[in-house]
Short mmCIF file of C-alpha atoms and ligand atoms in Angstrom, two decimals:
data_model
loop_
_atom_site.label_atom_id
_atom_site.label_comp_id
_atom_site.label_asym_id
_atom_site.label_seq_id
_atom_site.Cartn_x
_atom_site.Cartn_y
_atom_site.Cartn_z
CA MET A 1 32.33 -13.30 14.63
CA VAL A 2 33.52 -10.50 16.95
CA ALA A 3 33.72 -11.42 20.63
CA GLN A 4 32.28 -8.82 22.98
CA PRO A 5 32.18 -9.74 26.66
CA ASN A 6 29.13 -7.62 27.48
CA ALA A 7 27.17 -8.59 24.39
CA GLN A 8 23.53 -9.22 25.06
CA VAL A 9 22.38 -12.09 22.94
CA VAL A 10 18.89 -12.07 21.43
CA ARG A 11 17.87 -15.35 19.82
CA LEU A 12 15.64 -15.16 16.80
CA GLY A 13 13.03 -17.66 15.66
CA VAL A 14 12.11 -17.06 12.02
CA LEU A 15 8.76 -18.29 10.71
CA GLY A 16 9.10 -18.72 6.96
CA HIS A 17 12.14 -19.05 4.71
CA GLY A 18 10.78 -17.91 1.35
CA VAL A 19 11.93 -14.86 -0.63
CA VAL A 20 11.85 -12.46 2.33
CA GLY A 21 12.71 -15.02 5.04
CA SER A 22 15.85 -16.25 3.30
CA ALA A 23 16.96 -12.68 2.45
CA PHE A 24 16.45 -11.72 6.11
CA VAL A 25 18.42 -14.69 7.50
CA LYS A 26 21.26 -13.92 5.08
CA LEU A 27 21.25 -10.20 5.94
CA VAL A 28 21.19 -10.69 9.70
CA THR A 29 24.08 -13.14 9.44
CA GLN A 30 26.12 -10.77 7.25
CA GLN A 31 25.43 -7.74 9.46
CA SER A 32 25.77 -9.48 12.81
CA ASP A 33 29.19 -8.05 13.78
CA GLN A 34 28.27 -4.55 12.71
CA ILE A 35 24.97 -4.73 14.63
CA LEU A 36 26.82 -5.93 17.72
CA ALA A 37 29.40 -3.15 17.42
CA ARG A 38 26.74 -0.46 17.06
CA SER A 39 24.05 -1.69 19.41
CA GLY A 40 25.69 -4.04 21.90
CA VAL A 41 23.20 -6.74 20.93
CA ARG A 42 24.19 -9.97 19.23
CA LEU A 43 21.42 -11.36 17.04
CA GLU A 44 21.51 -15.12 16.62
CA VAL A 45 19.12 -17.05 14.40
CA THR A 46 18.42 -20.19 16.41
CA LYS A 47 15.39 -21.66 14.63
CA VAL A 48 13.89 -21.30 11.17
CA CYS A 49 10.50 -22.83 10.50
CA VAL A 50 9.63 -24.07 7.00
CA ARG A 51 6.75 -26.05 5.54
CA ASP A 52 8.97 -28.45 3.58
CA ALA A 53 12.19 -29.44 5.35
CA LYS A 54 13.17 -31.65 2.41
CA LYS A 55 13.89 -28.59 0.25
CA LYS A 56 17.39 -27.16 0.43
CA HIS A 57 17.67 -24.25 2.86
CA ASN A 58 20.92 -22.38 3.48
CA LEU A 59 21.02 -21.59 7.18
CA PRO A 60 23.77 -19.98 9.25
CA LYS A 61 25.80 -22.07 11.68
CA GLY A 62 23.84 -22.83 14.83
CA ALA A 63 20.39 -22.34 13.25
CA VAL A 64 18.07 -25.35 13.32
CA LEU A 65 15.50 -26.04 10.62
CA VAL A 66 12.10 -26.98 12.08
CA THR A 67 8.60 -27.60 10.76
CA ASP A 68 6.67 -27.10 14.01
CA SER A 69 5.78 -23.39 14.06
CA ASN A 70 4.07 -23.60 17.42
CA GLY A 71 7.13 -25.32 18.89
CA LEU A 72 9.31 -22.47 17.57
CA VAL A 73 7.17 -19.84 19.31
CA GLN A 74 7.20 -21.80 22.58
CA SER A 75 10.92 -22.66 22.40
CA ALA A 76 13.16 -21.55 25.25
CA ASP A 77 15.81 -20.90 22.56
CA VAL A 78 13.74 -18.15 20.93
CA ASP A 79 13.53 -14.67 22.50
CA LEU A 80 12.08 -12.82 19.51
CA VAL A 81 9.81 -14.09 16.73
CA VAL A 82 10.16 -12.91 13.13
CA GLU A 83 6.98 -13.79 11.22
CA LEU A 84 7.61 -13.96 7.47
CA MET A 85 5.22 -16.76 6.53
CA GLY A 86 2.29 -14.52 5.44
CA GLY A 87 -1.42 -15.30 5.38
CA ILE A 88 -3.95 -15.01 8.19
CA GLU A 89 -3.73 -18.39 9.95
CA PRO A 90 -1.66 -19.76 11.53
CA ALA A 91 0.21 -16.40 11.59
CA LEU A 92 -2.48 -14.75 13.77
CA LYS A 93 -2.40 -17.53 16.33
CA LEU A 94 1.40 -17.69 16.38
CA ILE A 95 1.83 -13.92 16.78
CA SER A 96 -0.83 -13.80 19.52
CA GLU A 97 0.91 -16.64 21.36
CA SER A 98 4.33 -15.00 21.06
CA LEU A 99 3.00 -11.72 22.43
CA GLY A 100 1.19 -13.62 25.18
CA LYS A 101 4.57 -15.06 26.18
CA HIS A 102 6.05 -11.52 26.15
CA LYS A 103 8.16 -12.37 23.13
CA PRO A 104 8.47 -9.42 20.75
CA VAL A 105 7.31 -10.00 17.18
CA VAL A 106 8.47 -8.45 13.93
CA THR A 107 6.23 -9.17 10.96
CA ALA A 108 5.91 -8.27 7.27
CA ASN A 109 2.36 -9.61 7.15
CA LYS A 110 0.27 -6.94 5.43
CA ALA A 111 -2.87 -9.03 4.97
CA LEU A 112 -2.94 -9.96 8.64
CA LEU A 113 -2.37 -6.42 9.93
CA ALA A 114 -4.96 -4.98 7.53
CA LYS A 115 -7.51 -7.34 9.10
CA HIS A 116 -6.42 -7.82 12.72
CA GLY A 117 -3.83 -5.06 13.23
CA VAL A 118 -5.59 -3.06 15.89
CA GLU A 119 -6.30 -6.09 18.09
CA LEU A 120 -2.70 -7.28 17.72
CA PHE A 121 -1.37 -3.79 18.56
CA ALA A 122 -3.51 -3.87 21.72
CA ALA A 123 -2.20 -7.35 22.58
CA ALA A 124 1.39 -6.11 22.22
CA ASP A 125 0.73 -3.09 24.43
CA ALA A 126 -1.02 -5.30 27.01
CA ALA A 127 1.98 -7.64 27.06
CA SER A 128 4.38 -4.65 27.25
CA THR A 129 6.28 -5.98 24.28
CA ASP A 130 6.98 -4.98 20.70
CA LEU A 131 5.01 -5.73 17.57
CA LEU A 132 6.86 -3.99 14.74
CA PHE A 133 5.84 -4.15 11.10
CA GLU A 134 7.73 -1.66 8.90
CA ALA A 135 8.11 -4.31 6.19
CA ALA A 136 4.35 -4.89 5.90
CA VAL A 137 3.89 -1.66 3.92
CA CYS A 138 5.99 -0.62 0.93
CA GLY A 139 8.86 -3.08 1.44
CA GLY A 140 12.15 -1.26 1.98
CA ILE A 141 10.71 2.25 2.36
CA PRO A 142 10.76 3.56 5.93
CA LEU A 143 7.21 4.85 6.31
CA ILE A 144 5.53 3.27 9.33
CA ARG A 145 8.23 4.37 11.76
CA PRO A 146 8.25 8.00 10.51
CA LEU A 147 4.45 8.06 10.84
CA ARG A 148 4.48 6.34 14.22
CA GLU A 149 7.45 8.15 15.78
CA SER A 150 8.86 11.14 13.89
CA LEU A 151 5.42 12.51 13.03
CA ARG A 152 3.70 11.50 16.27
CA GLY A 153 2.93 15.13 17.18
CA GLU A 154 2.05 16.19 13.68
CA PRO A 155 -1.58 16.72 12.65
CA ILE A 156 -1.66 14.82 9.36
CA SER A 157 -4.16 15.89 6.75
CA ARG A 158 -3.44 13.38 4.01
CA VAL A 159 -1.28 10.39 3.12
CA MET A 160 -1.40 9.28 -0.47
CA GLY A 161 0.81 7.32 -2.73
CA ILE A 162 1.78 4.68 -5.17
CA VAL A 163 1.86 1.63 -2.90
CA ASN A 164 1.76 -1.13 -5.51
CA GLY A 165 4.76 -1.65 -7.77
CA THR A 166 3.12 -4.05 -10.22
CA THR A 167 0.39 -1.61 -11.23
CA ASN A 168 2.85 1.27 -11.39
CA PHE A 169 4.97 -0.79 -13.78
CA ILE A 170 1.91 -1.55 -15.96
CA LEU A 171 0.76 2.09 -15.99
CA THR A 172 4.30 3.24 -16.83
CA LYS A 173 4.35 0.94 -19.89
CA MET A 174 0.87 2.05 -20.95
CA SER A 175 1.88 5.67 -20.61
CA GLU A 176 5.39 5.63 -22.08
CA VAL A 177 5.08 3.17 -24.95
CA GLY A 178 1.31 3.28 -25.45
CA ALA A 179 1.04 -0.44 -24.57
CA ASP A 180 -2.44 -1.88 -24.08
CA TYR A 181 -3.25 -3.02 -20.57
CA SER A 182 -3.01 -6.73 -21.46
CA VAL A 183 0.38 -6.32 -23.19
CA ALA A 184 1.79 -4.34 -20.22
CA LEU A 185 0.42 -6.94 -17.78
CA ALA A 186 2.02 -9.78 -19.77
CA GLU A 187 5.37 -7.96 -19.64
CA ALA A 188 5.00 -7.47 -15.86
CA GLN A 189 4.30 -11.19 -15.51
CA LYS A 190 7.28 -12.10 -17.69
CA LEU A 191 9.59 -9.95 -15.56
CA GLY A 192 8.22 -11.48 -12.36
CA PHE A 193 6.49 -8.34 -11.01
CA ALA A 194 2.97 -9.63 -11.53
CA GLU A 195 1.69 -12.99 -10.30
CA ALA A 196 0.16 -15.57 -12.64
CA ASP A 197 -3.16 -14.54 -11.07
CA PRO A 198 -2.64 -10.75 -10.92
CA THR A 199 -6.02 -9.94 -9.31
CA ALA A 200 -4.74 -8.78 -5.92
CA ASP A 201 -2.45 -6.24 -7.55
CA VAL A 202 -4.42 -5.05 -10.58
CA GLU A 203 -7.78 -4.84 -8.82
CA GLY A 204 -6.26 -2.75 -6.02
CA HIS A 205 -6.64 -5.19 -3.09
CA ASP A 206 -2.92 -5.24 -2.23
CA ALA A 207 -2.92 -1.42 -2.21
CA ALA A 208 -6.10 -1.41 -0.08
CA ALA A 209 -4.43 -3.52 2.62
CA LYS A 210 -1.44 -1.16 2.66
CA ILE A 211 -3.45 2.07 2.80
CA ALA A 212 -5.62 0.58 5.57
CA ILE A 213 -2.51 0.05 7.72
CA ILE A 214 -1.11 3.48 6.80
CA ALA A 215 -4.43 5.19 7.60
CA SER A 216 -4.69 3.43 10.96
CA ILE A 217 -1.24 4.65 11.98
CA ALA A 218 -1.49 8.14 10.48
CA PHE A 219 -4.92 8.96 11.93
CA GLY A 220 -5.05 6.69 15.00
CA THR A 221 -8.27 5.16 13.77
CA THR A 222 -9.20 1.56 13.06
CA VAL A 223 -9.19 0.95 9.31
CA ARG A 224 -9.41 -2.55 7.87
CA ALA A 225 -8.79 -3.52 4.25
CA GLU A 226 -12.49 -4.32 3.86
CA ASP A 227 -13.38 -0.69 4.80
CA VAL A 228 -11.39 0.71 1.89
CA TYR A 229 -13.16 1.77 -1.32
CA VAL A 230 -11.30 -0.03 -4.14
CA GLU A 231 -11.10 0.31 -7.92
CA GLY A 232 -8.27 -1.29 -9.90
CA ILE A 233 -6.62 -0.53 -13.23
CA SER A 234 -7.85 -3.43 -15.37
CA LYS A 235 -10.42 -1.33 -17.25
CA LEU A 236 -8.03 1.50 -18.16
CA THR A 237 -6.95 1.92 -21.76
CA ALA A 238 -3.86 3.50 -23.27
CA ALA A 239 -6.27 6.09 -24.77
CA ASP A 240 -7.43 7.15 -21.25
CA ILE A 241 -3.81 7.74 -20.34
CA THR A 242 -3.05 9.70 -23.52
CA ILE A 243 -6.04 12.00 -23.04
CA ALA A 244 -5.21 12.53 -19.37
CA ARG A 245 -1.73 13.63 -20.43
CA LYS A 246 -3.27 16.14 -22.87
CA PHE A 247 -5.05 17.67 -19.89
CA GLY A 248 -1.74 17.80 -17.96
CA TYR A 249 -2.06 14.66 -15.83
CA ALA A 250 -0.39 11.30 -15.28
CA VAL A 251 -2.58 8.33 -14.35
CA LYS A 252 -1.47 6.52 -11.19
CA LEU A 253 -3.12 3.92 -8.98
CA LEU A 254 -3.17 5.75 -5.66
CA GLY A 255 -3.96 4.77 -2.11
CA VAL A 256 -5.42 7.84 -0.42
CA ALA A 257 -6.17 8.42 3.26
CA GLU A 258 -7.50 11.92 3.81
CA LEU A 259 -8.94 13.80 6.75
CA ASP A 260 -12.03 15.93 6.17
CA ALA A 261 -11.29 18.89 8.45
CA THR A 262 -14.99 19.83 8.69
CA THR A 263 -16.40 16.47 9.76
CA SER A 264 -13.15 14.97 11.16
CA MET A 265 -13.97 11.87 9.10
CA VAL A 266 -11.26 10.03 7.20
CA SER A 267 -11.74 8.90 3.62
CA VAL A 268 -9.67 5.84 2.69
CA ARG A 269 -9.66 4.68 -0.90
CA VAL A 270 -7.71 3.12 -3.76
CA HIS A 271 -8.42 4.04 -7.37
CA PRO A 272 -6.74 5.17 -10.57
CA ALA A 273 -6.17 8.89 -10.15
CA LEU A 274 -5.06 11.91 -12.12
CA VAL A 275 -1.87 13.44 -10.77
CA ALA A 276 -0.63 16.74 -12.21
CA LEU A 277 2.51 16.18 -14.28
CA ASN A 278 4.45 18.54 -11.99
CA ASN A 279 3.52 16.59 -8.84
CA PRO A 280 6.44 14.39 -7.65
CA LEU A 281 4.21 11.29 -7.73
CA ALA A 282 3.84 11.70 -11.51
CA ALA A 283 7.59 11.10 -11.89
CA VAL A 284 7.53 7.77 -10.02
CA ARG A 285 8.12 5.19 -12.75
CA GLU A 286 8.38 1.45 -13.25
CA SER A 287 7.85 -0.67 -10.14
CA PHE A 288 8.89 2.00 -7.61
CA ASN A 289 6.61 3.11 -4.78
CA ALA A 290 6.28 6.60 -3.30
CA VAL A 291 4.11 8.06 -0.57
CA LEU A 292 3.38 11.73 0.12
CA VAL A 293 2.51 12.72 3.67
CA ASP A 294 0.96 16.15 4.30
CA GLY A 295 1.39 17.47 7.82
CA GLU A 296 0.33 20.80 9.25
CA SER A 297 3.80 21.90 10.35
CA SER A 298 6.00 19.51 8.37
CA GLY A 299 4.39 20.36 5.03
CA SER A 300 4.67 17.71 2.32
CA LEU A 301 7.09 14.83 2.83
CA MET A 302 7.82 12.22 0.19
CA PHE A 303 9.02 8.65 0.83
CA TYR A 304 10.32 6.86 -2.26
CA GLY A 305 11.93 3.53 -3.04
CA ARG A 306 11.53 -0.18 -3.61
CA GLY A 307 8.18 -1.32 -2.30
CA ALA A 308 8.78 -5.04 -2.72
CA GLY A 309 11.48 -7.65 -3.22
CA GLY A 310 13.35 -9.92 -0.83
CA GLU A 311 16.31 -7.70 0.01
CA PRO A 312 14.55 -4.32 0.43
CA THR A 313 11.87 -5.99 2.57
CA ALA A 314 14.49 -7.87 4.61
CA SER A 315 16.22 -4.55 5.27
CA ALA A 316 13.01 -3.17 6.82
CA VAL A 317 12.57 -6.37 8.87
CA LEU A 318 16.13 -6.15 10.18
CA GLY A 319 15.72 -2.52 11.30
CA ASP A 320 12.69 -3.55 13.35
CA VAL A 321 14.42 -6.64 14.74
CA ILE A 322 17.36 -4.56 16.01
CA ASP A 323 14.99 -2.08 17.67
CA ALA A 324 12.90 -4.81 19.25
CA ALA A 325 16.03 -6.64 20.44
CA ILE A 326 17.43 -3.49 22.07
CA ASN A 327 14.05 -2.78 23.67
CA LEU A 328 13.84 -6.36 24.93
CA ARG A 329 17.20 -6.11 26.63
CA LYS A 330 16.31 -2.71 28.11
CA GLY A 331 12.93 -3.99 29.29
CA THR A 332 11.01 -1.44 27.26
CA HIS A 333 8.87 -1.42 24.11
CA ALA A 334 7.58 0.92 21.41
CA LEU A 335 4.22 2.61 21.94
CA LEU A 336 1.67 1.84 19.26
CA GLY A 337 -0.92 4.17 20.82
CA ALA A 338 -4.68 4.05 21.02
CA PHE A 339 -6.95 3.57 18.03
CA LYS A 340 -10.43 5.09 17.74
CA SER A 341 -13.26 3.23 16.08
CA THR A 342 -14.81 5.98 14.02
CA LYS A 343 -17.01 5.82 10.95
CA LEU A 344 -15.08 6.47 7.76
CA LYS A 345 -16.25 9.00 5.21
CA GLU A 346 -18.44 7.35 2.55
CA MET A 347 -17.10 7.37 -0.99
CA SER A 348 -20.34 9.07 -2.16
CA ALA A 349 -19.49 12.06 0.06
CA ILE A 350 -16.08 12.89 -1.41
CA ASN A 351 -15.57 15.91 -3.64
CA CYS A 352 -12.94 16.32 -6.33
CA GLU A 353 -12.48 17.07 -10.00
CA TYR A 354 -13.20 14.25 -12.44
CA MET A 355 -12.25 13.23 -15.96
CA ILE A 356 -15.03 11.36 -17.74
CA GLY A 357 -14.73 9.85 -21.23
CA LEU A 358 -17.77 9.00 -23.36
CA GLU A 359 -17.90 7.26 -26.72
CA VAL A 360 -20.70 8.95 -28.60
CA ALA A 361 -22.28 9.30 -32.01
CA ASP A 362 -20.77 12.35 -33.75
CA LYS A 363 -23.91 14.26 -34.78
CA PRO A 364 -25.70 17.50 -33.95
CA GLY A 365 -27.24 17.70 -30.49
CA VAL A 366 -25.06 15.07 -28.82
CA LEU A 367 -22.96 17.56 -26.88
CA HIS A 368 -26.16 19.35 -25.82
CA ALA A 369 -27.71 16.07 -24.57
CA VAL A 370 -24.62 15.09 -22.66
CA THR A 371 -23.92 18.47 -21.06
CA GLY A 372 -27.59 18.59 -20.03
CA VAL A 373 -26.93 15.58 -17.80
CA PHE A 374 -24.06 17.38 -16.07
CA ALA A 375 -26.21 20.50 -15.65
CA ARG A 376 -29.15 18.60 -14.13
CA ASN A 377 -26.83 17.01 -11.58
CA GLY A 378 -25.08 20.25 -10.67
CA VAL A 379 -21.74 19.18 -12.13
CA SER A 380 -19.82 22.03 -13.71
CA ILE A 381 -17.46 21.45 -16.68
CA ARG A 382 -13.94 22.90 -16.58
CA ALA A 383 -12.70 21.62 -19.96
CA ALA A 384 -13.91 19.38 -22.78
CA GLU A 385 -12.27 17.79 -25.77
CA GLN A 386 -13.45 15.72 -28.71
CA ASP A 387 -11.28 12.93 -30.03
CA GLY A 388 -12.02 11.25 -33.36
CA ILE A 389 -14.91 11.74 -35.72
CA GLY A 390 -17.91 9.85 -37.06
CA GLU A 391 -18.52 6.48 -35.46
CA ASP A 392 -15.39 6.76 -33.32
CA ALA A 393 -16.04 10.07 -31.61
CA ARG A 394 -15.07 10.35 -28.01
CA LEU A 395 -15.92 13.23 -25.72
CA VAL A 396 -13.77 13.81 -22.70
CA PHE A 397 -14.83 16.18 -19.91
CA LEU A 398 -12.88 17.55 -17.02
CA THR A 399 -15.17 18.82 -14.28
CA HIS A 400 -14.74 21.45 -11.60
CA ASP A 401 -14.89 20.24 -8.02
CA ALA A 402 -17.93 17.95 -7.89
CA ASN A 403 -19.56 15.51 -5.54
CA GLU A 404 -19.01 11.77 -6.16
CA ALA A 405 -22.71 10.90 -5.79
CA ALA A 406 -23.68 13.56 -8.36
CA VAL A 407 -21.04 12.30 -10.79
CA GLN A 408 -22.23 8.70 -10.33
CA ASN A 409 -25.78 9.91 -11.14
CA CYS A 410 -24.41 11.43 -14.35
CA LEU A 411 -22.78 8.10 -15.29
CA ARG A 412 -26.05 6.26 -14.72
CA GLU A 413 -27.89 8.75 -16.96
CA PHE A 414 -25.21 8.53 -19.68
CA LYS A 415 -25.58 4.76 -19.73
CA SER A 416 -29.28 5.12 -20.53
CA GLN A 417 -28.77 7.69 -23.33
CA ASP A 418 -29.01 6.44 -26.94
CA VAL A 419 -26.33 8.86 -28.13
CA VAL A 420 -23.80 7.45 -25.64
CA LYS A 421 -22.31 4.21 -26.92
CA HIS A 422 -19.95 3.56 -24.07
CA VAL A 423 -19.10 5.21 -20.76
CA GLY A 424 -15.34 5.03 -20.35
CA ALA A 425 -13.06 5.36 -17.35
CA LEU A 426 -13.90 7.76 -14.54
CA LEU A 427 -10.70 9.29 -13.26
CA ARG A 428 -10.52 11.41 -10.12
CA VAL A 429 -8.07 14.28 -9.84
CA VAL A 430 -6.19 13.72 -6.61
CA ALA A 431 -3.23 16.02 -6.94
CA ASN A 432 -3.41 19.22 -9.01
CA SER A 433 0.19 20.17 -8.37
N1 LIG B 1 2.69 -7.17 -5.21
C1 LIG B 1 3.09 -6.00 -4.49
C2 LIG B 1 3.49 -4.91 -5.46
C3 LIG B 1 4.22 -6.23 -3.55
O1 LIG B 1 3.42 -5.10 -6.68
O2 LIG B 1 3.82 -3.83 -5.01
C4 LIG B 1 3.77 -6.93 -2.31
O3 LIG B 1 2.89 -6.14 -1.58
#
């Protein structure tokens, strides 16, 4: 340890010592001298709170293992709280109490911020202290700070991206080796990307929490996970992906937050989307994440990297901890800004191009019957393709720009048509180039 007479010590209390917590404690210990040399602040982990103190935990010298989370927050030996326990309660209560005691908080808690973020941001501002949360969205990728600071003056029109690594891994396998969804999911589980219960990832809820936080910061509006329109990837087939590729698109699960310039409403959604093969998002493979931000003056910016994992996430936590520690010693804090409570744009009001697949009987008049449905609903066809013959015929349509409600009407009509055996995946074109 390097001695520095003017070092300002900031004592850290860490709530949680799981994958991220233990990686953070290790990283902060390793980097301590370098942080001191570059910032003048010495970070010391004084307390680490765990649920089960009987398990083996490797802690740095001087750090005490505790099980009383409330005691950690209240402790006179803790200046800054690092919340890495996850979940809503008791994390909400503990963070609120820390802020109430003017102790800065750094958290990676996506679920909590996607539900209570705006009230916690207000509590931090009211206490004139920091609540920083880079690690809550896309692990090791710096995204929140660029949105919050670097792009503060930038009118943002859209933020969209691959914010879930598990589903990107599954879609990569389905696309590159033609694996069925269930085979690709089993591989993701075997490699430890997907949980035993994969629902939160594959049904899009994890991505919804992330895009809710991103949208709140990018547009200064209150967006909660429950406000986000969500569709997952569990109904996609390898055939949907193959046909999309024939039309020049990759299939990606995207989180999209988009400003409608006419109504000033923001649409926030998660769904499988068609991305033109020459769009940089199409090249994001395996479990990587990437987010594209479109600003009026900045143009398109892309943020790419590891969206999960102990070490990448710990790196994001540490960056925030150093900032909050410096701010604490300077008696200042980051500005999170004001958040409007505005109505979000309804999903039924969005407009885009769509790919629709129908399994049909292959006989005269079927195409006429099906295209009649599009015509009656004012949906114009850009391209069509037939796959297979006889009993296995499949018609795939790519529409021009169309309204979601009109397309949903078409789907309802197709489902009631005798000639349509099955209505397949509905894929929205999000990025044409
Ligand atoms: N399960 C997430 C993912 C990481 O697959 O990206 C945690 O948010």
